[in-house]
XYZ file of C-alpha atoms in Angstrom:
154
model
C -1.380 4.963 -16.243
C 2.270 4.565 -15.333
C 4.047 2.047 -17.490
C 6.862 0.062 -15.848
C 10.245 0.071 -17.513
C 10.663 -3.723 -17.389
C 8.443 -6.793 -17.648
C 7.036 -8.582 -14.601
C 7.953 -12.163 -13.829
C 4.828 -12.674 -11.742
C 2.231 -12.884 -14.537
C 2.219 -14.518 -17.954
C 3.928 -12.602 -20.711
C 0.645 -12.011 -22.564
C -0.969 -10.431 -19.455
C 1.965 -8.185 -18.603
C 1.605 -4.376 -18.787
C 5.115 -4.029 -20.241
C 4.243 -6.427 -23.064
C 1.025 -4.553 -23.871
C 2.933 -1.268 -23.851
C 5.549 -2.675 -26.295
C 2.889 -4.059 -28.636
C 0.939 -0.767 -28.551
C 4.088 1.181 -29.422
C 4.934 -1.160 -32.290
C 1.373 -0.845 -33.660
C 1.431 2.942 -33.470
C 4.852 3.042 -35.164
C 3.710 0.797 -38.018
C 0.526 2.846 -38.456
C 2.524 6.106 -38.532
C 4.915 4.807 -41.199
C 1.983 3.481 -43.246
C 0.307 6.893 -43.119
C 3.541 8.637 -44.095
C 4.025 6.262 -47.060
C 0.394 6.774 -48.114
C 0.846 10.540 -47.958
C 4.053 10.334 -50.043
C 2.244 8.196 -52.624
C -0.715 10.575 -52.724
C 1.574 13.590 -53.167
C 3.442 11.833 -55.934
C 0.096 10.943 -57.593
C -1.088 14.551 -57.430
C 2.233 15.912 -58.764
C 2.406 13.580 -61.752
C -1.209 13.007 -62.790
C -3.053 16.166 -61.741
C -0.349 18.823 -62.285
C 1.639 16.962 -64.987
C 4.813 17.776 -63.123
C 7.665 15.477 -64.100
C 10.485 15.760 -61.702
C 12.909 13.504 -59.834
C 10.998 14.461 -56.665
C 7.923 12.497 -57.823
C 10.075 9.469 -58.539
C 11.775 9.699 -55.137
C 8.363 9.960 -53.429
C 7.174 6.863 -55.279
C 10.233 4.829 -54.317
C 9.992 6.057 -50.706
C 6.334 5.042 -50.467
C 7.071 1.629 -52.000
C 10.060 0.964 -49.725
C 8.188 1.923 -46.531
C 5.130 -0.132 -47.442
C 7.327 -3.098 -48.387
C 9.198 -2.864 -45.072
C 6.035 -2.494 -42.956
C 4.240 -5.367 -44.625
C 7.297 -7.664 -44.541
C 7.633 -7.543 -40.754
C 6.406 -10.577 -38.902
C 4.424 -10.077 -35.692
C 6.036 -11.233 -32.459
C 4.379 -14.419 -31.206
C 4.361 -14.986 -27.475
C 3.399 -18.457 -26.195
C 0.328 -18.569 -23.988
C 0.823 -19.238 -20.302
C 4.557 -18.611 -20.277
C 5.991 -15.939 -17.941
C 8.944 -13.626 -18.533
C 12.166 -15.046 -17.058
C 14.887 -12.726 -15.797
C 18.527 -13.578 -16.382
C 21.986 -12.051 -16.730
C 23.297 -11.754 -20.298
C 26.456 -10.980 -22.181
C 27.658 -10.857 -25.770
C 30.014 -13.493 -27.035
C 30.990 -13.670 -30.692
C 28.001 -11.678 -31.891
C 25.518 -13.867 -30.028
C 23.662 -13.157 -26.781
C 24.490 -15.597 -23.989
C 21.683 -15.806 -21.447
C 23.222 -17.042 -18.185
C 20.367 -19.097 -16.831
C 19.823 -22.727 -16.181
C 20.516 -24.015 -18.736
C 22.449 -21.222 -20.460
C 21.055 -20.189 -23.839
C 23.008 -18.944 -26.838
C 20.633 -16.666 -28.812
C 20.812 -15.104 -32.221
C 19.342 -11.620 -31.823
C 19.101 -8.965 -34.544
C 19.691 -5.582 -32.936
C 21.596 -2.490 -33.929
C 24.888 -1.259 -32.420
C 23.198 1.221 -30.017
C 20.960 -1.408 -28.478
C 23.836 -3.905 -28.463
C 25.880 -1.449 -26.405
C 23.033 -0.817 -23.974
C 22.592 -4.558 -23.466
C 26.337 -4.934 -22.911
C 26.247 -2.230 -20.213
C 23.135 -3.412 -18.308
C 23.688 -7.184 -18.787
C 20.051 -7.969 -17.926
C 17.495 -9.702 -20.139
C 13.941 -10.931 -19.842
C 12.973 -13.785 -22.126
C 10.160 -16.242 -22.749
C 11.159 -19.892 -22.697
C 11.907 -21.059 -26.222
C 9.374 -23.223 -28.074
C 10.211 -26.585 -29.706
C 11.596 -24.838 -32.816
C 13.941 -22.681 -30.700
C 12.075 -19.390 -31.181
C 11.843 -17.009 -28.233
C 11.221 -13.343 -27.466
C 13.570 -11.131 -25.472
C 13.243 -7.662 -24.014
C 15.487 -5.376 -22.053
C 14.956 -2.820 -19.299
C 14.048 0.599 -20.660
C 13.830 -0.661 -24.280
C 10.101 -0.851 -25.136
C 10.494 -3.489 -27.881
C 9.810 -7.183 -28.043
C 12.688 -8.697 -30.024
C 12.469 -12.093 -31.632
C 15.413 -14.358 -31.026
C 16.371 -17.856 -32.015
C 18.328 -20.431 -29.992
C 21.672 -21.050 -31.717
C 22.550 -24.751 -31.783
């Protein structure tokens, strides 16, 4: 199955192949990190309790496992509204916020790192779901298989 590198505006966001691909990748990534954290905890458990080996390595493994599990469980799932399609628009950064040049223009607060911010600045294209009553929306970008939550800045 060939996965497109952008969402489709012809079907609802929940039925889109790009959306399913992004959700599947996020699920696999969360599962992988959970398995790594579980393995680190099990190794720490074996080192300390079975072999009576006291070392800073065991403490580092314990803190690593706790930090990864805390991060994975703290993440909130992306909620897409039913029946809403992806909308394509031009975008640009202004003052640390993403300006979606549609009708009406939206000023979004998006949490992304500097690499993704640079990619967005170069491509200047965004797909988004219309915001709900609370101002929450989801954005995605071409070639970036992530669904990113955003909030309308008022």
